[in-house]
Amino acid sequence: MRVFVTGGSGFIGSAVVPELLGAGHRVLALARSDKSAETLRAAGAEVHRGSLDDPEDLARAAAGTDGVIHLAFNHDDFLNMTRAVETDLGVIEAIGAALAGSDRPFVATSGTLLLAAIDGVATEDDTPAPGIHRGDCDRAALALAARGVRSSVVRLAPTVHGRGDQGFVPRLIGIAREKGVAAYVGDGTNRWPAAHRLDAARLYRRALESAPAGTALHGAADEGVPFKDIAAAMGRGLDVPVKSIPADEAQAHFGWLGMAASIDNATSSERTRKLLGWKPEQPGLIADLEEGHYF
């Protein structure tokens, strides 16, 4: 297939592009800067210059391909989530309209943190609560199945890890380094799912190739790593003490990560594995931290 990929030069996208090319697909990748364009061409992809702010342009690019993987999200608007979500919804709607009635695949991206309010272990059958967050994008993408698009959504674990990670884990390490202590909230039994970026890339390819229309998929190789264990691995890596802090001090200690550090987000990917034959092969989160490259 000739596949249009947004976010192809990002941390996960830069693994998805070679995964697709290695499987014999051709890639047309969105680039919003000269640097991204150069990186994508070096990886073997064709380049489409543009941005998420022009959804009609992205729709035209998608219309000329056999399928779409949509990874890009405007993280520049992280503190203005309403605007970022509205932009993403516009992109999903425009690309969905371009693919309507074609049964071509459209793989969108969401997150398992949206399921954190669920008691116990979240499954692919669970849905995010209504609200102005990426759960709206999740629902919009899955709804395209009714319009003749083979749409699916990969709900990524909050921690997609590996070399080059710039997400939650390196930020938590930075906080531990700055404060001289690796902290966890309460008893630290709240759980974070995780997946290695190379395993996530393989999941996106399998979704593109064979996910049924209207399917939610979970990118969680580790179902739920206790946050206390994550803090302990960071403490070993930094050679700093590990300690518990009260819940009412989480925001003061972790800043905007305070809520995420307190969340219990155990997530099953059993259905995803059975449906697509997805078998994570890379190191789990704790093993990856123990390799030392994060420090």
mmCIF file of C-alpha atoms in Angstrom:
data_model
loop_
_atom_site.group_PDB
_atom_site.id
_atom_site.type_symbol
_atom_site.label_atom_id
_atom_site.label_comp_id
_atom_site.label_asym_id
_atom_site.label_seq_id
_atom_site.Cartn_x
_atom_site.Cartn_y
_atom_site.Cartn_z
ATOM 1 C CA MET A 1 0.000 0.000 0.000
ATOM 2 C CA ARG A 2 0.918 3.640 -0.376
ATOM 3 C CA VAL A 3 0.315 5.028 3.104
ATOM 4 C CA PHE A 4 -0.082 8.628 4.241
ATOM 5 C CA VAL A 5 1.499 9.071 7.687
ATOM 6 C CA THR A 6 1.145 12.151 9.877
ATOM 7 C CA GLY A 7 3.651 12.538 12.698
ATOM 8 C CA GLY A 8 6.152 10.391 10.842
ATOM 9 C CA SER A 9 9.212 12.222 12.151
ATOM 10 C CA GLY A 10 8.137 12.012 15.806
ATOM 11 C CA PHE A 11 9.271 9.558 18.455
ATOM 12 C CA ILE A 12 6.747 6.862 17.523
ATOM 13 C CA GLY A 13 6.307 7.867 13.887
ATOM 14 C CA SER A 14 10.027 7.537 13.231
ATOM 15 C CA ALA A 15 9.625 3.860 14.150
ATOM 16 C CA VAL A 16 6.364 3.446 12.209
ATOM 17 C CA VAL A 17 7.842 4.691 8.900
ATOM 18 C CA PRO A 18 10.666 2.089 8.703
ATOM 19 C CA GLU A 19 8.259 -0.587 9.971
ATOM 20 C CA LEU A 20 5.969 0.141 7.010
ATOM 21 C CA LEU A 21 8.804 0.372 4.496
ATOM 22 C CA GLY A 22 10.308 -2.866 5.787
ATOM 23 C CA ALA A 23 6.984 -4.608 5.158
ATOM 24 C CA GLY A 24 6.946 -3.453 1.535
ATOM 25 C CA HIS A 25 4.617 -0.469 1.836
ATOM 26 C CA ARG A 26 5.356 2.975 0.417
ATOM 27 C CA VAL A 27 5.088 5.995 2.674
ATOM 28 C CA LEU A 28 3.965 9.556 2.008
ATOM 29 C CA ALA A 29 4.743 11.420 5.228
ATOM 30 C CA LEU A 30 3.606 14.829 6.435
ATOM 31 C CA ALA A 31 6.402 17.297 7.259
ATOM 32 C CA ARG A 32 5.861 20.779 8.623
ATOM 33 C CA SER A 33 9.543 21.790 8.649
ATOM 34 C CA ASP A 34 12.633 21.428 6.490
ATOM 35 C CA LYS A 35 14.284 19.363 9.231
ATOM 36 C CA SER A 36 11.388 16.911 9.371
ATOM 37 C CA ALA A 37 11.314 16.661 5.577
ATOM 38 C CA GLU A 38 15.027 15.869 5.474
ATOM 39 C CA THR A 39 14.648 13.211 8.176
ATOM 40 C CA LEU A 40 11.739 11.553 6.396
ATOM 41 C CA ARG A 41 13.450 11.511 3.007
ATOM 42 C CA ALA A 42 16.543 9.978 4.615
ATOM 43 C CA ALA A 43 14.299 7.226 6.008
ATOM 44 C CA GLY A 44 13.000 6.457 2.505
ATOM 45 C CA ALA A 45 9.628 8.214 2.589
ATOM 46 C CA GLU A 46 8.051 10.643 0.142
ATOM 47 C CA VAL A 47 7.281 13.988 1.751
ATOM 48 C CA HIS A 48 4.134 16.095 1.798
ATOM 49 C CA ARG A 49 4.750 19.568 3.225
ATOM 50 C CA GLY A 50 1.876 20.862 5.321
ATOM 51 C CA SER A 51 0.437 21.089 8.825
ATOM 52 C CA LEU A 52 -2.512 20.034 10.961
ATOM 53 C CA ASP A 53 -3.888 23.555 10.604
ATOM 54 C CA ASP A 54 -4.855 22.823 6.983
ATOM 55 C CA PRO A 55 -7.080 19.732 7.171
ATOM 56 C CA GLU A 56 -8.347 20.081 3.599
ATOM 57 C CA ASP A 57 -4.788 19.868 2.317
ATOM 58 C CA LEU A 58 -4.251 16.721 4.385
ATOM 59 C CA ALA A 59 -7.484 15.291 2.991
ATOM 60 C CA ARG A 60 -6.222 15.798 -0.554
ATOM 61 C CA ALA A 61 -2.988 14.002 0.317
ATOM 62 C CA ALA A 62 -4.904 11.142 1.951
ATOM 63 C CA ALA A 63 -7.226 10.790 -1.048
ATOM 64 C CA GLY A 64 -4.276 9.829 -3.241
ATOM 65 C CA THR A 65 -3.139 6.979 -0.995
ATOM 66 C CA ASP A 66 -4.357 3.514 -0.009
ATOM 67 C CA GLY A 67 -4.606 4.247 3.700
ATOM 68 C CA VAL A 68 -3.708 6.624 6.510
ATOM 69 C CA ILE A 69 -1.928 6.411 9.862
ATOM 70 C CA HIS A 70 -2.597 9.554 11.882
ATOM 71 C CA LEU A 71 -0.057 10.045 14.688
ATOM 72 C CA ALA A 72 0.411 13.822 14.730
ATOM 73 C CA PHE A 73 -1.120 15.913 17.494
ATOM 74 C CA ASN A 74 -0.491 19.559 18.250
ATOM 75 C CA HIS A 75 1.456 19.173 21.490
ATOM 76 C CA ASP A 76 2.396 22.843 21.205
ATOM 77 C CA ASP A 77 -1.156 23.416 22.462
ATOM 78 C CA PHE A 78 -0.780 21.000 25.390
ATOM 79 C CA LEU A 79 -1.885 23.671 27.848
ATOM 80 C CA ASN A 80 -4.788 24.586 25.558
ATOM 81 C CA MET A 81 -6.231 21.102 25.118
ATOM 82 C CA THR A 82 -9.545 22.359 23.758
ATOM 83 C CA ARG A 83 -7.811 23.966 20.786
ATOM 84 C CA ALA A 84 -5.586 20.935 20.177
ATOM 85 C CA VAL A 85 -8.573 18.583 20.259
ATOM 86 C CA GLU A 86 -10.587 20.795 17.925
ATOM 87 C CA THR A 87 -7.688 20.799 15.473
ATOM 88 C CA ASP A 88 -7.435 17.016 15.641
ATOM 89 C CA LEU A 89 -11.172 16.578 15.169
ATOM 90 C CA GLY A 90 -10.961 18.749 12.057
ATOM 91 C CA VAL A 91 -8.196 16.572 10.633
ATOM 92 C CA ILE A 92 -10.071 13.339 11.403
ATOM 93 C CA GLU A 93 -13.261 14.646 9.816
ATOM 94 C CA ALA A 94 -11.490 15.894 6.683
ATOM 95 C CA ILE A 95 -9.496 12.712 6.117
ATOM 96 C CA GLY A 96 -12.562 10.621 6.928
ATOM 97 C CA ALA A 97 -14.542 12.479 4.281
ATOM 98 C CA ALA A 98 -11.782 11.867 1.735
ATOM 99 C CA LEU A 99 -11.800 8.114 2.465
ATOM 100 C CA ALA A 100 -15.595 7.707 2.859
ATOM 101 C CA GLY A 101 -17.077 4.779 0.975
ATOM 102 C CA SER A 102 -13.691 3.374 -0.013
ATOM 103 C CA ASP A 103 -13.133 0.810 2.775
ATOM 104 C CA ARG A 104 -9.568 2.120 2.976
ATOM 105 C CA PRO A 105 -7.870 1.930 6.395
ATOM 106 C CA PHE A 106 -7.550 4.940 8.660
ATOM 107 C CA VAL A 107 -5.619 4.325 11.884
ATOM 108 C CA ALA A 108 -5.999 7.169 14.394
ATOM 109 C CA THR A 109 -4.356 7.675 17.784
ATOM 110 C CA SER A 110 -5.720 8.042 21.290
ATOM 111 C CA GLY A 111 -4.532 7.123 24.780
ATOM 112 C CA THR A 112 -5.305 4.654 27.542
ATOM 113 C CA LEU A 113 -5.163 7.418 30.179
ATOM 114 C CA LEU A 114 -8.633 8.395 28.974
ATOM 115 C CA LEU A 115 -9.843 5.118 30.531
ATOM 116 C CA ALA A 116 -8.212 5.716 33.910
ATOM 117 C CA ALA A 117 -11.543 6.247 35.698
ATOM 118 C CA ILE A 118 -12.534 2.623 35.013
ATOM 119 C CA ASP A 119 -12.419 0.416 38.089
ATOM 120 C CA GLY A 120 -10.066 -2.522 37.558
ATOM 121 C CA VAL A 121 -8.366 -3.259 34.234
ATOM 122 C CA ALA A 122 -9.554 -1.324 31.157
ATOM 123 C CA THR A 123 -10.265 -3.316 28.004
ATOM 124 C CA GLU A 124 -10.785 -2.443 24.365
ATOM 125 C CA ASP A 125 -14.544 -2.582 24.914
ATOM 126 C CA ASP A 126 -14.392 0.347 27.334
ATOM 127 C CA THR A 127 -14.890 3.879 26.032
ATOM 128 C CA PRO A 128 -13.567 7.232 27.271
ATOM 129 C CA ALA A 129 -15.969 9.399 29.248
ATOM 130 C CA PRO A 130 -17.372 12.393 27.314
ATOM 131 C CA GLY A 131 -15.364 15.603 27.515
ATOM 132 C CA ILE A 132 -13.057 17.927 25.633
ATOM 133 C CA HIS A 133 -10.109 15.585 25.360
ATOM 134 C CA ARG A 134 -8.755 13.010 22.921
ATOM 135 C CA GLY A 135 -11.639 10.725 23.758
ATOM 136 C CA ASP A 136 -13.666 12.888 21.369
ATOM 137 C CA CYS A 137 -11.128 12.110 18.656
ATOM 138 C CA ASP A 138 -11.270 8.423 19.582
ATOM 139 C CA ARG A 139 -15.043 8.355 19.067
ATOM 140 C CA ALA A 140 -14.924 10.436 15.886
ATOM 141 C CA ALA A 141 -12.423 8.098 14.248
ATOM 142 C CA LEU A 142 -14.329 4.935 15.181
ATOM 143 C CA ALA A 143 -17.586 6.477 13.917
ATOM 144 C CA LEU A 144 -16.091 6.668 10.423
ATOM 145 C CA ALA A 145 -16.724 2.920 10.115
ATOM 146 C CA ALA A 146 -20.370 3.775 9.465
ATOM 147 C CA ARG A 147 -19.260 5.891 6.502
ATOM 148 C CA GLY A 148 -17.366 3.140 4.711
ATOM 149 C CA VAL A 149 -13.912 3.735 6.213
ATOM 150 C CA ARG A 150 -11.954 0.855 7.768
ATOM 151 C CA SER A 151 -11.181 2.995 10.781
ATOM 152 C CA SER A 152 -9.422 1.922 13.954
ATOM 153 C CA VAL A 153 -7.867 3.692 16.923
ATOM 154 C CA VAL A 154 -4.641 2.763 18.677
ATOM 155 C CA ARG A 155 -4.913 3.799 22.306
ATOM 156 C CA LEU A 156 -1.326 4.220 23.376
ATOM 157 C CA ALA A 157 -0.115 3.626 26.906
ATOM 158 C CA PRO A 158 0.971 6.838 28.680
ATOM 159 C CA THR A 159 4.512 5.526 28.573
ATOM 160 C CA VAL A 160 5.751 4.579 25.113
ATOM 161 C CA HIS A 161 9.399 4.092 25.914
ATOM 162 C CA GLY A 162 12.747 3.518 24.225
ATOM 163 C CA ARG A 163 15.801 5.470 23.134
ATOM 164 C CA GLY A 164 14.898 9.056 22.255
ATOM 165 C CA ASP A 165 11.821 9.151 24.509
ATOM 166 C CA GLN A 166 10.754 12.707 25.356
ATOM 167 C CA GLY A 167 7.542 11.850 27.192
ATOM 168 C CA PHE A 168 6.517 11.286 30.793
ATOM 169 C CA VAL A 169 9.451 9.089 31.846
ATOM 170 C CA PRO A 170 12.295 11.529 31.054
ATOM 171 C CA ARG A 171 10.252 14.329 32.643
ATOM 172 C CA LEU A 172 9.831 12.264 35.810
ATOM 173 C CA ILE A 173 13.544 11.512 35.786
ATOM 174 C CA GLY A 174 14.242 15.228 35.464
ATOM 175 C CA ILE A 175 12.060 15.937 38.505
ATOM 176 C CA ALA A 176 13.796 13.216 40.524
ATOM 177 C CA ARG A 177 17.205 14.559 39.540
ATOM 178 C CA GLU A 178 16.230 18.120 40.430
ATOM 179 C CA LYS A 179 14.656 17.244 43.785
ATOM 180 C CA GLY A 180 17.147 14.542 44.737
ATOM 181 C CA VAL A 181 14.452 11.958 45.371
ATOM 182 C CA ALA A 182 12.434 9.540 43.227
ATOM 183 C CA ALA A 183 8.901 9.834 44.583
ATOM 184 C CA TYR A 184 5.665 7.914 44.288
ATOM 185 C CA VAL A 185 2.217 8.839 45.599
ATOM 186 C CA GLY A 186 0.759 7.055 48.618
ATOM 187 C CA ASP A 187 1.575 3.346 48.577
ATOM 188 C CA GLY A 188 2.602 3.512 44.905
ATOM 189 C CA THR A 189 0.355 0.651 43.832
ATOM 190 C CA ASN A 190 -1.303 2.725 41.092
ATOM 191 C CA ARG A 191 -0.406 1.148 37.755
ATOM 192 C CA TRP A 192 0.876 2.518 34.463
ATOM 193 C CA PRO A 193 0.670 0.483 31.240
ATOM 194 C CA ALA A 194 3.628 0.803 28.879
ATOM 195 C CA ALA A 195 4.856 -0.228 25.438
ATOM 196 C CA HIS A 196 8.187 -0.025 23.655
ATOM 197 C CA ARG A 197 8.139 2.257 20.605
ATOM 198 C CA LEU A 198 9.163 -0.586 18.261
ATOM 199 C CA ASP A 199 6.312 -2.768 19.492
ATOM 200 C CA ALA A 200 3.943 0.196 19.093
ATOM 201 C CA ALA A 201 5.164 0.665 15.503
ATOM 202 C CA ARG A 202 4.401 -2.961 14.724
ATOM 203 C CA LEU A 203 0.909 -2.529 16.136
ATOM 204 C CA TYR A 204 0.223 0.434 13.851
ATOM 205 C CA ARG A 205 1.305 -1.601 10.827
ATOM 206 C CA ARG A 206 -0.893 -4.534 11.781
ATOM 207 C CA ALA A 207 -3.840 -2.195 12.357
ATOM 208 C CA LEU A 208 -3.340 -0.673 8.914
ATOM 209 C CA GLU A 209 -3.174 -4.066 7.263
ATOM 210 C CA SER A 210 -5.977 -5.932 8.996
ATOM 211 C CA ALA A 211 -7.882 -4.181 11.801
ATOM 212 C CA PRO A 212 -11.651 -4.458 11.210
ATOM 213 C CA ALA A 213 -13.645 -1.250 10.826
ATOM 214 C CA GLY A 214 -14.596 0.429 14.072
ATOM 215 C CA THR A 215 -11.955 -1.320 16.200
ATOM 216 C CA ALA A 216 -10.315 0.082 19.325
ATOM 217 C CA LEU A 217 -6.825 -1.320 19.927
ATOM 218 C CA HIS A 218 -4.638 -1.090 23.012
ATOM 219 C CA GLY A 219 -0.930 -0.339 22.692
ATOM 220 C CA ALA A 220 -0.025 -1.761 26.091
ATOM 221 C CA ALA A 221 2.688 -4.401 26.355
ATOM 222 C CA ASP A 222 2.987 -3.995 30.142
ATOM 223 C CA GLU A 223 -0.567 -4.165 31.480
ATOM 224 C CA GLY A 224 0.253 -2.109 34.538
ATOM 225 C CA VAL A 225 3.590 -1.390 36.211
ATOM 226 C CA PRO A 226 3.189 -0.214 39.832
ATOM 227 C CA PHE A 227 4.353 3.385 40.046
ATOM 228 C CA LYS A 228 6.435 2.488 43.089
ATOM 229 C CA ASP A 229 8.464 0.109 40.871
ATOM 230 C CA ILE A 230 8.975 2.864 38.288
ATOM 231 C CA ALA A 231 10.180 5.242 41.005
ATOM 232 C CA ALA A 232 12.507 2.558 42.384
ATOM 233 C CA ALA A 233 14.084 2.020 38.944
ATOM 234 C CA MET A 234 14.583 5.775 38.623
ATOM 235 C CA GLY A 235 16.126 5.885 42.073
ATOM 236 C CA ARG A 236 18.619 3.184 41.106
ATOM 237 C CA GLY A 237 19.422 4.911 37.844
ATOM 238 C CA LEU A 238 20.032 8.272 39.505
ATOM 239 C CA ASP A 239 21.400 6.905 42.792
ATOM 240 C CA VAL A 240 18.857 8.910 44.795
ATOM 241 C CA PRO A 241 16.494 7.846 47.580
ATOM 242 C CA VAL A 242 12.982 6.579 46.819
ATOM 243 C CA LYS A 243 10.110 7.759 48.993
ATOM 244 C CA SER A 244 6.350 8.077 49.245
ATOM 245 C CA ILE A 245 4.642 11.457 49.252
ATOM 246 C CA PRO A 246 1.044 12.167 50.296
ATOM 247 C CA ALA A 247 -1.575 12.585 47.588
ATOM 248 C CA ASP A 248 -2.155 16.220 48.552
ATOM 249 C CA GLU A 249 1.515 16.972 47.816
ATOM 250 C CA ALA A 250 1.602 15.314 44.379
ATOM 251 C CA GLN A 251 0.997 18.469 42.376
ATOM 252 C CA ALA A 252 3.542 20.469 44.355
ATOM 253 C CA HIS A 253 6.150 17.771 43.795
ATOM 254 C CA PHE A 254 5.414 16.690 40.211
ATOM 255 C CA GLY A 255 3.888 19.900 38.816
ATOM 256 C CA TRP A 256 1.486 19.259 35.930
ATOM 257 C CA LEU A 257 2.437 15.563 36.098
ATOM 258 C CA GLY A 258 0.949 15.280 39.589
ATOM 259 C CA MET A 259 -2.369 13.863 38.405
ATOM 260 C CA ALA A 260 -0.742 11.391 36.003
ATOM 261 C CA ALA A 261 1.626 10.193 38.715
ATOM 262 C CA SER A 262 -1.388 9.389 40.904
ATOM 263 C CA ILE A 263 -3.560 7.673 38.294
ATOM 264 C CA ASP A 264 -4.296 3.952 38.206
ATOM 265 C CA ASN A 265 -4.491 3.011 34.530
ATOM 266 C CA ALA A 266 -4.110 -0.772 34.301
ATOM 267 C CA THR A 267 -4.952 -1.668 30.691
ATOM 268 C CA SER A 268 -5.414 -4.994 28.949
ATOM 269 C CA SER A 269 -4.349 -5.590 25.350
ATOM 270 C CA GLU A 270 -5.506 -9.212 25.248
ATOM 271 C CA ARG A 271 -8.148 -8.613 22.605
ATOM 272 C CA THR A 272 -5.707 -6.588 20.472
ATOM 273 C CA ARG A 273 -3.116 -9.370 20.618
ATOM 274 C CA LYS A 274 -5.610 -12.056 19.616
ATOM 275 C CA LEU A 275 -7.236 -9.987 16.879
ATOM 276 C CA LEU A 276 -4.035 -8.858 15.139
ATOM 277 C CA GLY A 277 -1.497 -11.430 16.289
ATOM 278 C CA TRP A 278 0.434 -8.644 18.000
ATOM 279 C CA LYS A 279 3.224 -10.032 20.182
ATOM 280 C CA PRO A 280 5.364 -7.410 21.932
ATOM 281 C CA GLU A 281 8.997 -8.475 21.742
ATOM 282 C CA GLN A 282 10.966 -5.522 23.107
ATOM 283 C CA PRO A 283 12.030 -4.930 26.737
ATOM 284 C CA GLY A 284 9.346 -3.878 29.193
ATOM 285 C CA LEU A 285 9.470 -0.500 30.918
ATOM 286 C CA ILE A 286 11.494 -1.544 33.972
ATOM 287 C CA ALA A 287 13.972 -3.523 31.845
ATOM 288 C CA ASP A 288 14.347 -0.526 29.539
ATOM 289 C CA LEU A 289 15.051 1.755 32.505
ATOM 290 C CA GLU A 290 17.594 -0.729 33.809
ATOM 291 C CA GLU A 291 19.508 -0.517 30.512
ATOM 292 C CA GLY A 292 20.639 2.938 31.632
ATOM 293 C CA HIS A 293 20.134 5.017 28.480
ATOM 294 C CA TYR A 294 17.456 7.165 30.169
ATOM 295 C CA PHE A 295 20.064 8.394 32.656
#
